[in-house]
PDB file of C-alpha atoms in Angstrom:
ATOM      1  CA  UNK A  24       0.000   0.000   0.000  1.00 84.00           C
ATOM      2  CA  UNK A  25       1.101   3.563  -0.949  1.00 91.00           C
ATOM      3  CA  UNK A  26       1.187   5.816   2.051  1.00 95.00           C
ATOM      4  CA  UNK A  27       0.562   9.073   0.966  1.00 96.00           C
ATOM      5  CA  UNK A  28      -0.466  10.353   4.895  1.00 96.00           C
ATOM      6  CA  UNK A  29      -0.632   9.382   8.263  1.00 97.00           C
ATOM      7  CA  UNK A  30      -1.427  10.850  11.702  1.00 96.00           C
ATOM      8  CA  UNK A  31      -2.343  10.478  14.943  1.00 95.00           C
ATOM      9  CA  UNK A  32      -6.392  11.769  14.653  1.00 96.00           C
ATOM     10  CA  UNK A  33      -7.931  10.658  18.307  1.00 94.00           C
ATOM     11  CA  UNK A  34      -6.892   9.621  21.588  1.00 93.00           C
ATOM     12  CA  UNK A  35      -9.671   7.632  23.912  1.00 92.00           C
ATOM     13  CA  UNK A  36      -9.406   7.374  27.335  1.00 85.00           C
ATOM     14  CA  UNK A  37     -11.455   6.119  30.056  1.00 80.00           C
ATOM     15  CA  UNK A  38     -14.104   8.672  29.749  1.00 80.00           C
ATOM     16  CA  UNK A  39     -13.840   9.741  25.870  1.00 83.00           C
ATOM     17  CA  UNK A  40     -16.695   8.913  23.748  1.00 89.00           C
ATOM     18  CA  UNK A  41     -15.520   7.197  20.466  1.00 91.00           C
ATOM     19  CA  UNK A  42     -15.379   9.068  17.672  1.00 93.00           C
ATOM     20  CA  UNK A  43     -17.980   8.630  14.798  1.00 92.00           C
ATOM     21  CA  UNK A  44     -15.929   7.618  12.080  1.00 94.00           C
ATOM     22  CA  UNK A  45     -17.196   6.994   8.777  1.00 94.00           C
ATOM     23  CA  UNK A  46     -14.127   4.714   7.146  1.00 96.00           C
ATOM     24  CA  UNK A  47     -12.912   1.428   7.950  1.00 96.00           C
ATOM     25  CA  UNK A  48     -11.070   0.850  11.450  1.00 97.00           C
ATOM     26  CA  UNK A  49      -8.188  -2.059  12.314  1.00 98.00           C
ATOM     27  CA  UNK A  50      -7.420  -2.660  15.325  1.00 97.00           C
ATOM     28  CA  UNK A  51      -4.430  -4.175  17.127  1.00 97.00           C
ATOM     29  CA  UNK A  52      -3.995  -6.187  20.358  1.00 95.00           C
ATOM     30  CA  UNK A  53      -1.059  -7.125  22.470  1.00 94.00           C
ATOM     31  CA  UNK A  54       0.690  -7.572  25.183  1.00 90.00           C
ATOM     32  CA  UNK A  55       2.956  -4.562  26.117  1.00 84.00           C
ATOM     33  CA  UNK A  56       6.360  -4.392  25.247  1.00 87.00           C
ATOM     34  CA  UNK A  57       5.046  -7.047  21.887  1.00 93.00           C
ATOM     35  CA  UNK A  58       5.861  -5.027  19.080  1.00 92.00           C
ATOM     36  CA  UNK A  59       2.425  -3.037  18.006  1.00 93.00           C
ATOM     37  CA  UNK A  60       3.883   0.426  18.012  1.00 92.00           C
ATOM     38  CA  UNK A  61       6.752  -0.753  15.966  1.00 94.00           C
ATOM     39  CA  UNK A  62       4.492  -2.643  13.771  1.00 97.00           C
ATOM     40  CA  UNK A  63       2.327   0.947  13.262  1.00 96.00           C
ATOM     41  CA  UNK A  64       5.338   2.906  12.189  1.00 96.00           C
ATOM     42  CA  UNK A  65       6.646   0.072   9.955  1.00 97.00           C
ATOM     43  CA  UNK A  66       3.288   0.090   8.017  1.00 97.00           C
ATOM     44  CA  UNK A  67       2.547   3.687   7.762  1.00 97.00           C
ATOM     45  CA  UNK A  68       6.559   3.966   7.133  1.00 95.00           C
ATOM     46  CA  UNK A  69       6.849   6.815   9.497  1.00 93.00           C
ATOM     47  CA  UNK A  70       9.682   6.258  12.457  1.00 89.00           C
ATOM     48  CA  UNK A  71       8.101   7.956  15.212  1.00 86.00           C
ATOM     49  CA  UNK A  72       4.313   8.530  14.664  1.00 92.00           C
ATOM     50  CA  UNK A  73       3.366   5.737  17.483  1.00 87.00           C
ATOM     51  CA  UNK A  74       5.291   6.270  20.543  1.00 76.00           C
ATOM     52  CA  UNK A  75       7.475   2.810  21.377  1.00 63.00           C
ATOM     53  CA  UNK A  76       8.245   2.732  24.682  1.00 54.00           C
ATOM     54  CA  UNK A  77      10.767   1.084  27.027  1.00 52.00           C
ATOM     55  CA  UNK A  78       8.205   1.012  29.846  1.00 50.00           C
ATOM     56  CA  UNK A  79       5.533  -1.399  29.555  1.00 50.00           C
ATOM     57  CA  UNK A  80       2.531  -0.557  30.334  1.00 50.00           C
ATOM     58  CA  UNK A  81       2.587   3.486  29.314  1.00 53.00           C
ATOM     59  CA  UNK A  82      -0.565   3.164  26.347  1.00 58.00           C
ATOM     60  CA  UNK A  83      -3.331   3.520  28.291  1.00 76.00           C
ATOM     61  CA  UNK A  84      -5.452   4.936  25.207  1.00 88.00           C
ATOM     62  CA  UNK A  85      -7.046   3.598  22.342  1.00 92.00           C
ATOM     63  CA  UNK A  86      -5.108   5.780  19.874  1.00 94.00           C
ATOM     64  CA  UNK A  87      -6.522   5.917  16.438  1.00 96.00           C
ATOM     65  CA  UNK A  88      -4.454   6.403  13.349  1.00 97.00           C
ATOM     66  CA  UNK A  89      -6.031   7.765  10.018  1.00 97.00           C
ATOM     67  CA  UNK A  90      -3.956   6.777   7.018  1.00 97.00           C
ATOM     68  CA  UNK A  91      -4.474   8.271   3.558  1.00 96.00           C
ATOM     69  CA  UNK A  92      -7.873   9.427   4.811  1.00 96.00           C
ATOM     70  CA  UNK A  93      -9.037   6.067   4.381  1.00 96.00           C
ATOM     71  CA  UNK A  94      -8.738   3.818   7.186  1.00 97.00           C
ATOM     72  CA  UNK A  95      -8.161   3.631  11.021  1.00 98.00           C
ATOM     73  CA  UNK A  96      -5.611   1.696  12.578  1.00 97.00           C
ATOM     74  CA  UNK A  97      -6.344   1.526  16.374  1.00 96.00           C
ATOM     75  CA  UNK A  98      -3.818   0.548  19.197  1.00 94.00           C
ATOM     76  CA  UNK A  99      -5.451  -0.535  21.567  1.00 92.00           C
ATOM     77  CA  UNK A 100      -4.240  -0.547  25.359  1.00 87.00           C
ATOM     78  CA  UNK A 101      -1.283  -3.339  26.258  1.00 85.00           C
ATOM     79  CA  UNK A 102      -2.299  -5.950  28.793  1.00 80.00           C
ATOM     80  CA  UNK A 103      -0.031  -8.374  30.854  1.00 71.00           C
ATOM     81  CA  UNK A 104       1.901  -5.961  33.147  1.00 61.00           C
ATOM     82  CA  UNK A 105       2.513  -7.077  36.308  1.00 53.00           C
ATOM     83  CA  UNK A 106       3.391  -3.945  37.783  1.00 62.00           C
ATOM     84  CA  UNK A 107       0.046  -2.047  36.579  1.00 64.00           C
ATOM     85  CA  UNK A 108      -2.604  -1.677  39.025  1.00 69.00           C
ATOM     86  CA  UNK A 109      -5.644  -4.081  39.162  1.00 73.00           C
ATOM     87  CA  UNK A 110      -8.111  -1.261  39.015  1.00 75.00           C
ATOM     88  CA  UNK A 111      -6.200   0.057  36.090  1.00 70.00           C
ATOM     89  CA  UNK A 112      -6.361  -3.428  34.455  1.00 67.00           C
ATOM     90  CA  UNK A 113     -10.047  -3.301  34.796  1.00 75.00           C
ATOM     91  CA  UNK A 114      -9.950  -0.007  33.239  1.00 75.00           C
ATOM     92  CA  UNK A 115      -8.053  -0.812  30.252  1.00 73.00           C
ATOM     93  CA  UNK A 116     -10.638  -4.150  30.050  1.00 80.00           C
ATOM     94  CA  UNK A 117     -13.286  -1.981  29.898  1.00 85.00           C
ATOM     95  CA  UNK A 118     -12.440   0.615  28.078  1.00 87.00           C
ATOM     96  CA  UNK A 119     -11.607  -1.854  25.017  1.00 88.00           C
ATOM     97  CA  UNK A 120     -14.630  -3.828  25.532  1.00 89.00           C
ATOM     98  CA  UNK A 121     -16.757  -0.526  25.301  1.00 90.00           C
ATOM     99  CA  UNK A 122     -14.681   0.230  21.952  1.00 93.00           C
ATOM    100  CA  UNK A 123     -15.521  -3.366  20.443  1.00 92.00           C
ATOM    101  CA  UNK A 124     -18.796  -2.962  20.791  1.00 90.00           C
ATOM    102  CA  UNK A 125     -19.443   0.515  20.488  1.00 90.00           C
ATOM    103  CA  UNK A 126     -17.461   0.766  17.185  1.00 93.00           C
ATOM    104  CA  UNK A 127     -19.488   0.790  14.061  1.00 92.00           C
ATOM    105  CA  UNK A 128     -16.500   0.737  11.557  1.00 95.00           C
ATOM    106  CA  UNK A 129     -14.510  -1.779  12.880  1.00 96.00           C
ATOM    107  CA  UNK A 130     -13.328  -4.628  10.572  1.00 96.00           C
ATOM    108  CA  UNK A 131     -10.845  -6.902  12.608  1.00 96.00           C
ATOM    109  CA  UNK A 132      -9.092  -7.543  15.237  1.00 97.00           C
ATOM    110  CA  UNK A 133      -5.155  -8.355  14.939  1.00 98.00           C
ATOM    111  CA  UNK A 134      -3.408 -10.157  18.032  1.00 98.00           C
ATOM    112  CA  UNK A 135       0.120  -9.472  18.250  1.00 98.00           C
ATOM    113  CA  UNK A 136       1.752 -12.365  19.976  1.00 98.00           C
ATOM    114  CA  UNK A 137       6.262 -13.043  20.667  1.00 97.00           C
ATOM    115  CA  UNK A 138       6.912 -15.568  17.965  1.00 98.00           C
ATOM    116  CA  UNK A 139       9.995 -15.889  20.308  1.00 97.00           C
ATOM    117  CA  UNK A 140       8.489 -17.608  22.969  1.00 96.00           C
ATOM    118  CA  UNK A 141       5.010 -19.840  23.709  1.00 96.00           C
ATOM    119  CA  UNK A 142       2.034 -17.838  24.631  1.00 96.00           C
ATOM    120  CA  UNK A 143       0.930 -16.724  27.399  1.00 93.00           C
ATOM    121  CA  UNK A 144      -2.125 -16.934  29.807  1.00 92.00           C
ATOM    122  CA  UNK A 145      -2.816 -13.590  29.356  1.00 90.00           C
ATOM    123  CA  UNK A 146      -2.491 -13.717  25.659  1.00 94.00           C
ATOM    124  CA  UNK A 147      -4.734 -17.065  25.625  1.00 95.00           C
ATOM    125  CA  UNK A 148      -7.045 -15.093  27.559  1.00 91.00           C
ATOM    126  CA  UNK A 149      -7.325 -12.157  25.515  1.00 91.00           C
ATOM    127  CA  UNK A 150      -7.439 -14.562  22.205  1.00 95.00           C
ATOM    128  CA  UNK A 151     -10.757 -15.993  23.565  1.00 94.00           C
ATOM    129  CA  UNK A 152     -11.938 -12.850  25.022  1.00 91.00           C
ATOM    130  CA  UNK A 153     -12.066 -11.295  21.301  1.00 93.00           C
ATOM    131  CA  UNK A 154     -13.650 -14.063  20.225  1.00 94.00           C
ATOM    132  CA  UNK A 155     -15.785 -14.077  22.892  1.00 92.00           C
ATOM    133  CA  UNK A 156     -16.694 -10.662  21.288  1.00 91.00           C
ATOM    134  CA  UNK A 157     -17.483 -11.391  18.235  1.00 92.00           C
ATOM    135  CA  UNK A 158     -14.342 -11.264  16.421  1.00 94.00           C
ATOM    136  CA  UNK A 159     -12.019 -14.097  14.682  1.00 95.00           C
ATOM    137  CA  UNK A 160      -8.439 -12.577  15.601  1.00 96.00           C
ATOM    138  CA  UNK A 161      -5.732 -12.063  12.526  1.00 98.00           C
ATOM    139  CA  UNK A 162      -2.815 -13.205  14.733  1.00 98.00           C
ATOM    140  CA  UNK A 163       0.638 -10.990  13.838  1.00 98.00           C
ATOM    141  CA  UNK A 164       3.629 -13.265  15.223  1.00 98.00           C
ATOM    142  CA  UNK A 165       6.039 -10.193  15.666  1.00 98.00           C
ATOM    143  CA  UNK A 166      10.241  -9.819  16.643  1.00 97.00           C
ATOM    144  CA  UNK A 167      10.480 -12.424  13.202  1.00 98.00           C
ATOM    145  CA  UNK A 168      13.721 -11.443  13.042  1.00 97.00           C
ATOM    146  CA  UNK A 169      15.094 -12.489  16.554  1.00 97.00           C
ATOM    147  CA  UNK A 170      14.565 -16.103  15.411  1.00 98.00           C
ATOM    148  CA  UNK A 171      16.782 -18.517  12.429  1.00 97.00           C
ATOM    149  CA  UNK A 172      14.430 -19.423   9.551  1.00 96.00           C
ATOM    150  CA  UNK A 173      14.171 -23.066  10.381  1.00 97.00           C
ATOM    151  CA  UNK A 174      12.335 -21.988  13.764  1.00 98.00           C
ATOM    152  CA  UNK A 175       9.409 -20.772  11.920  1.00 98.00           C
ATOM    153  CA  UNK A 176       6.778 -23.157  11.555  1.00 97.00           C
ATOM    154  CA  UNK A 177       7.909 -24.877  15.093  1.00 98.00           C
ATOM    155  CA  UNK A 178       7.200 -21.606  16.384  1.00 98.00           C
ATOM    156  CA  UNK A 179       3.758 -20.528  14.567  1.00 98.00           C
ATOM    157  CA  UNK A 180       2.346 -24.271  15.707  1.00 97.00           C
ATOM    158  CA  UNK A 181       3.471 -23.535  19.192  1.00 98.00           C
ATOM    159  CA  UNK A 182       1.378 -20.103  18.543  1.00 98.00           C
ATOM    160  CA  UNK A 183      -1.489 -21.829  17.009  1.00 98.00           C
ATOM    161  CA  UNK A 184      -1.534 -24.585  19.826  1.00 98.00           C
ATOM    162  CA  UNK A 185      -0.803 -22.286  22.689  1.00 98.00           C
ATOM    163  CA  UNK A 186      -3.945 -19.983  22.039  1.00 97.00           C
ATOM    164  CA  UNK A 187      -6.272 -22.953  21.246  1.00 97.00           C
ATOM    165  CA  UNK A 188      -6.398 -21.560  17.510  1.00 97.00           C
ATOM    166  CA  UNK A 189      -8.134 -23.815  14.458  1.00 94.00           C
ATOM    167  CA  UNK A 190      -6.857 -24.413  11.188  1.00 93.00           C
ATOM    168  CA  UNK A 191      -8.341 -21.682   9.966  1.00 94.00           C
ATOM    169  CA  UNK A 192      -6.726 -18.591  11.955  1.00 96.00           C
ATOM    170  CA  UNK A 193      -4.226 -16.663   9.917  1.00 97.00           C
ATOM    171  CA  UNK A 194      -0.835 -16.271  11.357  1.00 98.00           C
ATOM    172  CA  UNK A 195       1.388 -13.829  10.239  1.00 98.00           C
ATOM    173  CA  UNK A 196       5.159 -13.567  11.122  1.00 98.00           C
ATOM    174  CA  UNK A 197       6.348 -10.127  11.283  1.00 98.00           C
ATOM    175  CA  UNK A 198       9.707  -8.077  11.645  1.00 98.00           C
ATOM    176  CA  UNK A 199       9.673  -4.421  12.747  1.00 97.00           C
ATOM    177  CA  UNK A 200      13.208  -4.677  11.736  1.00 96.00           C
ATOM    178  CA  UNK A 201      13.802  -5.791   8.535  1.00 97.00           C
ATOM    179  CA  UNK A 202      10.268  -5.206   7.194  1.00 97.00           C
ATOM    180  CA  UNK A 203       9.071  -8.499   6.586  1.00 97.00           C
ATOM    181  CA  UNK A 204       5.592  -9.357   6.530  1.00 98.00           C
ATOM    182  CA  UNK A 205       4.492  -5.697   6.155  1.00 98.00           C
ATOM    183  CA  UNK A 206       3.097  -6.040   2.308  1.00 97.00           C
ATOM    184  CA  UNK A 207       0.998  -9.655   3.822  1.00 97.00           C
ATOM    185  CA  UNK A 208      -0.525  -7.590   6.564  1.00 98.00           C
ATOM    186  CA  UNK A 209      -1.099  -5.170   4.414  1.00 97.00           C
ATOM    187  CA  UNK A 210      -3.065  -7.276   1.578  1.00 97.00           C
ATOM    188  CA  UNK A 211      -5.474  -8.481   4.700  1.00 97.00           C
ATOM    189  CA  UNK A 212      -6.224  -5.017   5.466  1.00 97.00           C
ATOM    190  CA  UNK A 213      -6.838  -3.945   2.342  1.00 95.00           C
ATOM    191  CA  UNK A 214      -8.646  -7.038   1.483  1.00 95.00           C
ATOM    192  CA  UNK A 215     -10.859  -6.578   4.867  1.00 93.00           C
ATOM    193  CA  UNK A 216     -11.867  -3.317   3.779  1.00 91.00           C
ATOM    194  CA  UNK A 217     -12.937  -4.012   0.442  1.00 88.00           C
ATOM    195  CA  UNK A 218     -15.291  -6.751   2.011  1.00 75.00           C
ATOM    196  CA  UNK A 219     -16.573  -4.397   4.106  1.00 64.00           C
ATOM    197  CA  UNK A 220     -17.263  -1.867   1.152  1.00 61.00           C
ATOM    198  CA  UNK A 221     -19.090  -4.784  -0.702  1.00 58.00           C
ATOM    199  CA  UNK A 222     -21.241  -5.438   1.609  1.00 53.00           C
ATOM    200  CA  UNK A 223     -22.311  -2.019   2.720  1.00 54.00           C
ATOM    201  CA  UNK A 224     -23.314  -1.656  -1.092  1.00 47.00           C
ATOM    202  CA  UNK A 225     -25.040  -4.789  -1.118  1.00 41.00           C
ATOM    203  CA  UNK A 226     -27.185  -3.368   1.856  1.00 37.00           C
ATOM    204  CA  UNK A 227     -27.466  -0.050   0.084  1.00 32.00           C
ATOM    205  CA  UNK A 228     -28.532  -1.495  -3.157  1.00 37.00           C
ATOM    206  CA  UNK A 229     -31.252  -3.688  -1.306  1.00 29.00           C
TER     207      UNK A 229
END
C-alpha cells in the first residue's frame, strides 16, 4: 500500500466517547512491550508517529491512526503488566470492551503475539476474550527477526496450539526490523476493507 499520509487523529481514554468515524477501522492487540507500536510505524513507514516505549505498560489509550484518509488503525491498550494496578487493568478491560462494541466501523481484530516464545495466559485469555466478542483474531507473530528461519513453523504451531487456535486462523510472522511481513498484513487489510465496502453496497442497493 502507498502511504501518501498518516497521523495520529484521536486519543480515547477512560471517559472519551468514540469518535464517529465513517471509514474502515483495524485494530491491534497485544501484550505490552510485543511489538504493536513498531508494527504501526513500519506500516505507515513513518519512524516515530506511534510512541514505542521502554516502559511497559505506558498506552493507556485507544489511539486511532487515520492513514491516507481512508482507514483507522487503532492501538489498543497493552495488557499483561505485572506492575500495573488491578483497578487500572479493569480499566483498560473496559475501556476496550466498550470500543468493540461501540465501534461501528470496525473490521478486525489483529493479536500481536512473541513468535519468540510460547504464549501466554494472558495472551490465551485475551485470544478468547475477542472471540468471545465477536471477532475471529488475525494473529501478527512479531520480533520475526530475533529467530533462524528453520524456527518458523515450530514456532507458529506452538502459537497456534498455545492460544487454542483452528486451522483456519491466519498467522502472520512479522519483523519491525527488517520489514518483513508488512506487504501480507497489508493485503489483509486492504482485502478486509474491500469486504466491508461490498457489503455495505449490497445493503445499500437492497
Amino acid at each position: 500500500m502507498i502511504i501518501r499520509s498518516a497521523s495520529l487523529e484521536t486519543v480515547c481514554g477512560y471517559t472519551s466517547r468514540l469518535p464517529r468515524n465513517t471509514k474502515p477501522e483495524i485494530a491491534f492487540a497485544g501484550k505490552s512491550n510485543v511489538g504493536k507500536s513498531s508494527l504501526i510505524n513500519t506500516l505507515v513507514n513513518r519512524k516515530a508517529l506511534a510512541r514505542t516505549s521502554g516502559q511497559p505498560g505506558k498506552t493507556q489509550t485507544i489511539n486511532f491512526y487515520n492513514v491516507n484518509d481512508e482507514l483507522y488503525l487503532t492501538d489498543l491498550p497493552g495488557y499483561g503488566f505485572a506492575k500495573v494496578p488491578q483497578k487500572e487493568k479493569e480499566k483498560w478491560g473496559q475501556m476496550i470492551e466498550n470500543y468493540l462494541h461501540g465501534s461501528g466501523q470496525l473490521r478486525a481484530v489483529f493479536l500481536l503475539i512473541d513468535i519468540r516464545h510460547d504464549p501466554s495466559s494472558n495472551d490465551k485469555t485475551m485470544y478468547d476474550w475477542i472471540l468471545y466478542q465477536g471477532y475471529h483474531p488475525i494473529i501478527i507473530a512479531t520480533k520475526l527477526d530475533k529467530i533462524k528461519r528453520s524456527q518458523i513453523q515450530k514456532q507458529i504451531k506452538a502459537i497456534r496450539t498455545g492460544l487454542g487456535a483452528d486451522a483456519e486462523t491466519v498467522i502472520l510472522p512479522f519483523s519491525a526490523e527488517t520489514k518483513q511481513g508488512r506487504e501480507e498484513i497489508w493485503e489483509r487489510i486492504g482485502s478486509l476493507c474491500a469486504d466491508a465496502a461490498d457489503t455495505e453496497g449490497e445493503h445499500i442497493e437492497k
